[in-house]
Coordinates of C-alpha atoms and ligand atoms in Angstrom, one line a residue:
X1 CA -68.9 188.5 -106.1
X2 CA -70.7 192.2 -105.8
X3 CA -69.4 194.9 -104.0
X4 CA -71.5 197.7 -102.5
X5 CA -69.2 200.9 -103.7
X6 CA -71.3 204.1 -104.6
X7 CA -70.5 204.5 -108.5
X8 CA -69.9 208.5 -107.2
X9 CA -67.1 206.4 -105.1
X10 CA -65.7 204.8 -108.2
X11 CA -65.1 207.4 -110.0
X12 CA -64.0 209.6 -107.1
X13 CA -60.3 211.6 -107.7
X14 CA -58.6 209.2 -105.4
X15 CA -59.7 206.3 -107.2
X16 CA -59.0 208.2 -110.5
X17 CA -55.3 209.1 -109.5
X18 CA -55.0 205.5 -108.1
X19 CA -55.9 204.3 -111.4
X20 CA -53.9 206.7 -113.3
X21 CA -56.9 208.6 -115.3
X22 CA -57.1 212.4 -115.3
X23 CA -58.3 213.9 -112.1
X24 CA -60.1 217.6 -111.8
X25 CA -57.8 218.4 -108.4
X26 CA -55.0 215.9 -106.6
X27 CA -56.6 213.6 -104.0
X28 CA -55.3 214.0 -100.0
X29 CA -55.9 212.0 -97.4
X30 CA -53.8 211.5 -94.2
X31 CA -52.4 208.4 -92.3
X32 CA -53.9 209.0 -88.9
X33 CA -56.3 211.7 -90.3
X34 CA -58.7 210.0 -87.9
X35 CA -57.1 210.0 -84.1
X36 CA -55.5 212.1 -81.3
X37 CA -54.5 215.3 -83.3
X38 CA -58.7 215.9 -83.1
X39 CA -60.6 217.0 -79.3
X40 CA -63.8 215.5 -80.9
X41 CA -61.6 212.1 -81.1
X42 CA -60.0 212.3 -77.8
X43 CA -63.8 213.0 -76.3
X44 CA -65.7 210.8 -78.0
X45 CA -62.5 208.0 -77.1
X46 CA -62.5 208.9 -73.5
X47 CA -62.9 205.6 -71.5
X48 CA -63.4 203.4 -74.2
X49 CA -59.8 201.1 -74.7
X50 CA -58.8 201.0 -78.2
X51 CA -59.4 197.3 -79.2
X52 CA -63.0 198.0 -78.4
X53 CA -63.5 200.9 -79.8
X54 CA -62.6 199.5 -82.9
X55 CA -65.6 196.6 -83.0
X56 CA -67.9 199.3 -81.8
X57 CA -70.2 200.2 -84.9
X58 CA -71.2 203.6 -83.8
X59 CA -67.8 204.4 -82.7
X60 CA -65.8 203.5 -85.8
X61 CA -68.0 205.2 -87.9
X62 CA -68.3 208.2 -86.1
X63 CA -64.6 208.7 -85.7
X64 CA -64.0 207.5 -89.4
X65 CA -66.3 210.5 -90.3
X66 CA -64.7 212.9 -87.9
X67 CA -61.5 214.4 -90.6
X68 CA -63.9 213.8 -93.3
X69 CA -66.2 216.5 -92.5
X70 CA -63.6 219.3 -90.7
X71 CA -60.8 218.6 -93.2
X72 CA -62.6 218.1 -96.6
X73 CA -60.1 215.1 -97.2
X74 CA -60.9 212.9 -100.4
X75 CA -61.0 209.8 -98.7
X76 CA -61.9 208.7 -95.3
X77 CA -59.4 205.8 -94.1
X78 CA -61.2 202.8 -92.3
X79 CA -60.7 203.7 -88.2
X80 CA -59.5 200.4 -87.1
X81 CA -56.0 198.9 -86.8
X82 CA -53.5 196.4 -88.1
X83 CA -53.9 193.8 -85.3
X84 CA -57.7 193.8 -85.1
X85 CA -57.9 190.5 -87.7
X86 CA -55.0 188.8 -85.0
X87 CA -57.2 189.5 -81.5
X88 CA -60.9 188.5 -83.5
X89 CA -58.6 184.9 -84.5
X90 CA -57.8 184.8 -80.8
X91 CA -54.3 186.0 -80.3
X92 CA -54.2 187.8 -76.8
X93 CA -53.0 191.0 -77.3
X94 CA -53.8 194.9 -76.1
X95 CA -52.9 198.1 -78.0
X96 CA -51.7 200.2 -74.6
X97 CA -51.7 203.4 -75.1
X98 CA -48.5 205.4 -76.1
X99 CA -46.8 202.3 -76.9
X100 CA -49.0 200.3 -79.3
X101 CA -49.6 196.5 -80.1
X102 CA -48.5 194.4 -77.2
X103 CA -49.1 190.4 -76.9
X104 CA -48.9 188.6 -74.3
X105 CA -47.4 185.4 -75.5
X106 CA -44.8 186.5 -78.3
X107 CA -45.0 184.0 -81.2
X108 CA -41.8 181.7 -81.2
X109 CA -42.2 177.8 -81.8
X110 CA -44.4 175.8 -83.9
X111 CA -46.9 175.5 -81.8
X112 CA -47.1 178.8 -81.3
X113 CA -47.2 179.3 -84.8
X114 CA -50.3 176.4 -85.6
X115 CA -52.3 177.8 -83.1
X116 CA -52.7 180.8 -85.5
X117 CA -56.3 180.2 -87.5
X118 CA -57.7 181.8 -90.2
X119 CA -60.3 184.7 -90.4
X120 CA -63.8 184.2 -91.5
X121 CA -66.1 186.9 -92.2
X122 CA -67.9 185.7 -89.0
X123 CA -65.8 186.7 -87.3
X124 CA -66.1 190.7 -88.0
X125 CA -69.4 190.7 -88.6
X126 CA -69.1 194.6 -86.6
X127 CA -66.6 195.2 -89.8
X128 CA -68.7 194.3 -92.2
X129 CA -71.7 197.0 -90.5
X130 CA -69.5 199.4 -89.9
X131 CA -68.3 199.4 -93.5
X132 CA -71.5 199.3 -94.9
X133 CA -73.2 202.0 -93.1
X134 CA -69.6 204.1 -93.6
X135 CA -69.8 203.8 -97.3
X136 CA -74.2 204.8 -97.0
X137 CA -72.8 207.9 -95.1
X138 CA -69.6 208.7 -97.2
X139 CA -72.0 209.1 -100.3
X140 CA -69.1 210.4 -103.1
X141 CA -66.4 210.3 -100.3
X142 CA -64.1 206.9 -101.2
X143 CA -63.3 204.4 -98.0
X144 CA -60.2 203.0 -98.3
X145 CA -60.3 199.6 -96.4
X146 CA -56.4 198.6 -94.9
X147 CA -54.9 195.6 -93.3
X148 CA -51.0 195.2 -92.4
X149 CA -49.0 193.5 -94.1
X150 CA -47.4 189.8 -92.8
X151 CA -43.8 191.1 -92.1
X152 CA -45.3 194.0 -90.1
X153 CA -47.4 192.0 -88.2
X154 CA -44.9 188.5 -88.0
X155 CA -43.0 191.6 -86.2
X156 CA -45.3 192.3 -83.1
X157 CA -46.5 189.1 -82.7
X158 CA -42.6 187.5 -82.7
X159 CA -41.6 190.5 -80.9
X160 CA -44.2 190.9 -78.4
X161 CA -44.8 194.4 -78.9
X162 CA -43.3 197.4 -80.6
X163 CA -39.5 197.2 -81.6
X164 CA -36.3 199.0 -82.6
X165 CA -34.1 196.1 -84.0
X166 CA -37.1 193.5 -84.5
X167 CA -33.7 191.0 -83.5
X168 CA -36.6 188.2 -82.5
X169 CA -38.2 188.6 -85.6
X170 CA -34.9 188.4 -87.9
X171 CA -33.6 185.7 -85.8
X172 CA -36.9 183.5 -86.6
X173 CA -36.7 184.3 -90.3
X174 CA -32.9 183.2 -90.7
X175 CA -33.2 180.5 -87.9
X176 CA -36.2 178.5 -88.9
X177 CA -37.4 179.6 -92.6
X178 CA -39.9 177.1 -92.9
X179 CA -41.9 177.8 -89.9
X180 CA -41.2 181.9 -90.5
X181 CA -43.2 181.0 -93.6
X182 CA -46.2 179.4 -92.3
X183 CA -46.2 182.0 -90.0
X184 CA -46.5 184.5 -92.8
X185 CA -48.9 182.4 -94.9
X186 CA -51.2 182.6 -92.3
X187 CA -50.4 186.3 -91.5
X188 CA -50.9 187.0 -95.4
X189 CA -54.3 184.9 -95.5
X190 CA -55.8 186.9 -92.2
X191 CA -54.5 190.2 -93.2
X192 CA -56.4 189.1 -96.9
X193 CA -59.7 188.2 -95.9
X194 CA -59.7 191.4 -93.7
X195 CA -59.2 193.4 -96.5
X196 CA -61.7 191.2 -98.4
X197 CA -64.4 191.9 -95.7
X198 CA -64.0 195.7 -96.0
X199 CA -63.4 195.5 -100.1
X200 CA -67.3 193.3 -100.3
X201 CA -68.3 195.8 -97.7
X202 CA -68.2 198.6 -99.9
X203 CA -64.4 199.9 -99.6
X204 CA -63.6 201.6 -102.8
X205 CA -59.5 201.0 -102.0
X206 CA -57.7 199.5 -99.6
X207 CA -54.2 200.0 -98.2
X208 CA -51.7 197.3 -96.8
X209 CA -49.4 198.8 -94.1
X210 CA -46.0 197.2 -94.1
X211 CA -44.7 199.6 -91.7
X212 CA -41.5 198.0 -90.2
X213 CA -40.5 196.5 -93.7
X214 CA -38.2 199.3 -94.1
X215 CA -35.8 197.3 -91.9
X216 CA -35.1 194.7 -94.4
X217 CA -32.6 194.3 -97.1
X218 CA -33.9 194.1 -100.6
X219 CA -32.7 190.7 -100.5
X220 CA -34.3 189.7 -97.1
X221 CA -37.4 191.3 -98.4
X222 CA -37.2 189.7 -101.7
X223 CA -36.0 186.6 -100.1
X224 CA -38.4 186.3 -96.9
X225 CA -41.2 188.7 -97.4
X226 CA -43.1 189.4 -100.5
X227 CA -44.5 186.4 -101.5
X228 CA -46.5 186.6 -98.5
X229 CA -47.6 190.8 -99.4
X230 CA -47.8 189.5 -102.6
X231 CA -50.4 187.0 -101.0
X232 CA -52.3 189.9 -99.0
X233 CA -52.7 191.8 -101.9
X234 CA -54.1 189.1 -104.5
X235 CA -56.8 188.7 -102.0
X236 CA -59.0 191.2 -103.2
X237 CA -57.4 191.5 -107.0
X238 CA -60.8 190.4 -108.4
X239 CA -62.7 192.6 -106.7
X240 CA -61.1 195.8 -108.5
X241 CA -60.1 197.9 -106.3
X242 CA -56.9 200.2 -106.5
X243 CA -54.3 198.6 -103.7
X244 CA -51.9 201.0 -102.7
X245 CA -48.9 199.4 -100.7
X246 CA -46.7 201.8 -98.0
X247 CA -43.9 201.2 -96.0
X248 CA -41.9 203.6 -93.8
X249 CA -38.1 203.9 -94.8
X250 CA -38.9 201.6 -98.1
X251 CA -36.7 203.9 -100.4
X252 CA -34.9 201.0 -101.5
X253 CA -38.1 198.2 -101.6
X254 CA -40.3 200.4 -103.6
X255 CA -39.8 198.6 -107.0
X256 CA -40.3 194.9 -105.0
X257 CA -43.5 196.8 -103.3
X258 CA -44.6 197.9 -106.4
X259 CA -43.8 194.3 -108.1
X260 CA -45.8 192.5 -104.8
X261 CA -49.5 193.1 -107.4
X262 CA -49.9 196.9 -106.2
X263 CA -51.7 199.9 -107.8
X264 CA -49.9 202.3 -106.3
X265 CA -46.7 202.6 -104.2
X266 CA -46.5 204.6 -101.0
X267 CA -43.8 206.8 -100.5
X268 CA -42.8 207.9 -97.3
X269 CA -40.6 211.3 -96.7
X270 CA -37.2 210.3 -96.6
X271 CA -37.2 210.0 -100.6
X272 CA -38.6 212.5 -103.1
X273 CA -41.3 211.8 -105.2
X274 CA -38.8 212.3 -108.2
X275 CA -36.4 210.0 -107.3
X276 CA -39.0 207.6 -106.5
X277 CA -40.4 207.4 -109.9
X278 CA -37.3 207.1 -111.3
X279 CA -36.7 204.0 -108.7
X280 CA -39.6 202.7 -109.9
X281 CA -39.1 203.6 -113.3
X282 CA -43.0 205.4 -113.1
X283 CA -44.4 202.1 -113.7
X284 CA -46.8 203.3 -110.3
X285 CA -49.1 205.7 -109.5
X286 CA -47.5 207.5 -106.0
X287 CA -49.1 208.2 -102.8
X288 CA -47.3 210.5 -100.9
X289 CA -44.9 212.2 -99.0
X290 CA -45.3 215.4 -96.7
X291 CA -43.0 214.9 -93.8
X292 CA -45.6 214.6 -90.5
X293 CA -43.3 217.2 -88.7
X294 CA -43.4 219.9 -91.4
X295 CA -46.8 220.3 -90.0
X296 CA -45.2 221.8 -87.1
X297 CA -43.2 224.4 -89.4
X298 CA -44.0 227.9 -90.0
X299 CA -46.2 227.9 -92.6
X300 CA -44.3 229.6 -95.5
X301 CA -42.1 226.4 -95.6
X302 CA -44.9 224.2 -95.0
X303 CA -46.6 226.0 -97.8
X304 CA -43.1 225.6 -100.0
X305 CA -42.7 222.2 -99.3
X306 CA -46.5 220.9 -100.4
X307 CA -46.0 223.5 -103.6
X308 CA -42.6 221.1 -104.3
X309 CA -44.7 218.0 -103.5
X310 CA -47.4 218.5 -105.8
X311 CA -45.4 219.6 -108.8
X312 CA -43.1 216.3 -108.5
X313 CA -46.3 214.4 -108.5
X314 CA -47.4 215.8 -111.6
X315 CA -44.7 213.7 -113.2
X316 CA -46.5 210.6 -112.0
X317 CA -48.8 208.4 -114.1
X318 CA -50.7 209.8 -110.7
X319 CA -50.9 211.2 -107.5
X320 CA -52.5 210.6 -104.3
X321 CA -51.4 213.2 -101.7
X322 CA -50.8 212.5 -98.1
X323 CA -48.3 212.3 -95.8
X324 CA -44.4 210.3 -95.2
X325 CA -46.5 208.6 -92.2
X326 CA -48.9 209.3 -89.9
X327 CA -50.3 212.7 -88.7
X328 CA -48.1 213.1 -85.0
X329 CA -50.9 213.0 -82.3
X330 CA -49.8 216.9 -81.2
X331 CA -50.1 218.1 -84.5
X332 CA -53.2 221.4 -84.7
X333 CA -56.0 220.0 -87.0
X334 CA -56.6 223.4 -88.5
X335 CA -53.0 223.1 -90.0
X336 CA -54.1 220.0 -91.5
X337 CA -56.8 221.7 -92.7
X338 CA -54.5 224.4 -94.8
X339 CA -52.9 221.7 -96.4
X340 CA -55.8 220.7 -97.9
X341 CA -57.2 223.5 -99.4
X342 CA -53.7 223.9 -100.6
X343 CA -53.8 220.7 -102.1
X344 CA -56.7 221.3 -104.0
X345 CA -56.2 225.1 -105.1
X346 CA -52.5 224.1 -106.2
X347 CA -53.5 221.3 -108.5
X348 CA -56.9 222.8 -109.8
X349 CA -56.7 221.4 -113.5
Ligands
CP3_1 O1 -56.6 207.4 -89.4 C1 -56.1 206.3 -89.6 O2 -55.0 206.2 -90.2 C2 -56.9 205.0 -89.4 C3 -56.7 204.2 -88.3 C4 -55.5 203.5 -88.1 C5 -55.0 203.2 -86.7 N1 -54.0 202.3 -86.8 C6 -55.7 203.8 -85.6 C7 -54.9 203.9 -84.3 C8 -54.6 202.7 -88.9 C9 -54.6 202.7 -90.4 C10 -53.7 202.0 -88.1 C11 -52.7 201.1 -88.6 C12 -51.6 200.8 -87.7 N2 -51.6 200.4 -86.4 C13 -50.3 200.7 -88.2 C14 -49.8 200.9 -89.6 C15 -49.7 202.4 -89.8 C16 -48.5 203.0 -89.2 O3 -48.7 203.9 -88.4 O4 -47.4 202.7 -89.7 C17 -49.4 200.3 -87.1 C18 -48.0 200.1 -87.1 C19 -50.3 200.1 -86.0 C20 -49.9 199.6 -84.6 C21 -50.3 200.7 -83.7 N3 -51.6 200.9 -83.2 C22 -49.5 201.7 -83.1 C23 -48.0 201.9 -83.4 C24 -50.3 202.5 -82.3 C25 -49.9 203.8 -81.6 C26 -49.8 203.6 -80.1 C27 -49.8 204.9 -79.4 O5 -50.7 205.1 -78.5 O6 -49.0 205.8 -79.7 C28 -51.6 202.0 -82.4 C29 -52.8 202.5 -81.7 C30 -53.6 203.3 -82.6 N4 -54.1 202.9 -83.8 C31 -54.1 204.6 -82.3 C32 -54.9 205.0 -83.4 C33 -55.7 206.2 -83.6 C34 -53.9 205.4 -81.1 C35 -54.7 204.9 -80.0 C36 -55.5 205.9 -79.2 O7 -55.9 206.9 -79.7 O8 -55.7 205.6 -78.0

């Protein structure tokens, strides 16, 4: 199978640093670089509901290019999101805004579980385009291509909607293992054809999202959960692209994460980058970990904290630079912007 990267793409710093090869300058991108922290997002969104702007074309790429061009970010990520694949296979769900995936029939019994079908390219055609004409614009500028991750999304759809304790979802795992399975099997093939969509599309990375995962045990994660990553992931492993795997509050998983078939493990801020590589015994490449709300410090700690953050990452078989999570919808772009000039003039090799 061919891809449609730009070769400029492939050998872009991002990839590079995913890859572990030298890079001129450490990569940065932001989760949520794309979204409400920007007026030209919150305009060109106004009246258009999030589910459909995401299969509008000229909308997704617009607001995909949007932190590209006034940040000067290395990589633009793919403005979509995680339950996209689950409402084009039919499952009735809205994102409402300030709260975030809701469905309206949580996902409890078998049958509830079989009438969960698999994605075919067919059925994000508007992907596919949007991708494509993304990567024509993008020119040097990598896409990374994301899906979430079966655990993440087993836990809205068992849920319902967002959660603190995802009780439902543990419930169903330790109640009924065999059908939490098939329910992750078919999470793990949806969430790996998505990706595969994007990757054939021209992505030059991709990133699976296992948000919530950070609410599991090692064991329950080793136990009930990463087979099915492990799954997502080995979707697109021919297609050679870097895979970078994130979790929020994953300090203890990342060595299971890692082990799951990734490139490179996401950290997120509640560990260092240092005592992540010596968790994972700097098997992985690291993408990581500014804390979202030290963009709302004063900007000599700010400025201290990314100094710290890039010299720990030097000790990496490689860097990408971003944040713990995603940038806070308050946050003032032109901080963002700072951070990555600072980036770049910090780790000027
Ligand atoms: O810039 C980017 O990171 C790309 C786009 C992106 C979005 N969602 C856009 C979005 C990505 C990668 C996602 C993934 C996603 N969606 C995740 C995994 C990443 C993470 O944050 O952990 C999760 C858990 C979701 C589910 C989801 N969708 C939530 C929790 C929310 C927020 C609800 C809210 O309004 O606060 C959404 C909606 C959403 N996805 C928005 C954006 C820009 C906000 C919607 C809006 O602007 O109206």
């Amino acid at each position: 199978m061919t891809t449609s990267q730009t070769p400029a793409a492939v050998d872009s710093p991002l990839v590079r640093a995913a890859r572990g090869l030298d890079v001129p300058f450490t990569p940065v991108w932001f989760m949520r670089q794309a979204g409400r922290s920007l007026p030209e997002y919150r305009a060109i969104r106004e009246g258009t509901g999030m589910l459909e702007a995401c299969r509008r074309p000229e909308l997704v790429t617009e607001i995909t290019l949007q932190p590209v061009r006034r940040h000067g970010v290395d990589a633009a990520i793919f403005f979509s999101d995680i339950v996209v694949p689950l409402a084009a296979v039919g499952v009735d769900l809205d994102i409402v805004p300030g709260v975030g995936p809701v469905v309206e029939r949580p996902v409890r019994t078998r049958a509830d579980v079989e009438r969960i079908r698999d994605l075919v390219p067919d059925d994000v055609p508007d992907i596919d385009e949007s991708v494509r004409t993304l990567v024509a614009e993008l020119g040097p500028t990598p896409l990374v291509g994301f899906a979430g991750a079966p655990f993440t999304l087993a836990s809205y759809l068992v849920e319902g909607g967002p959660s603190r304790n995802h009780e439902h979802t543990k419930a169903l795992m330790h109640g009924d293992p065999a059908l939490w399975h098939d329910l992750c099997a078919r999470l793990a093939r949806i969430s790996g054809a998505f990706l595969r969509v994007q990757v054939e599309a021209g992505a030059s990375a991709v990133q699976l999202f296992d948000s919530w995962a950070g609410v599991l045990s090692r064991a329950d994660y080793s136990h009930y959960v990463q087979e099915h990553s492990t799954e997502a992931l080995a979707a697109v492993a021919d297609l050679e692209v870097p895979r970078i795997h994130f979790g929020v509050g994953t300090g203890e998983l990342l060595t299971l994460m890692g082990l799951a078939g990734a490139d490179v493990v996401g950290v997120d801020y509640r560990v260092s980058l240092t005592d992540a590589l010596e968790r994972t015994g700097g098997r992985w490449p690291l993408q990581g970990n500014l804390d979202p709300a030290m963009l709302f410090a004063p900007w000599k700690a700010l400025e201290q904290r990314v100094h710290e953050i890039v010299e720990e990452g030097r000790s990496a078989p490689g860097h990408i630079f971003n944040l713990g999570h995603g940038v806070l919808p308050e946050t003032d772009p032109d901080v963002v912007t700072r951070v990555v000039e600072l980036v770049h003039e910090l780790s000027a090799r």
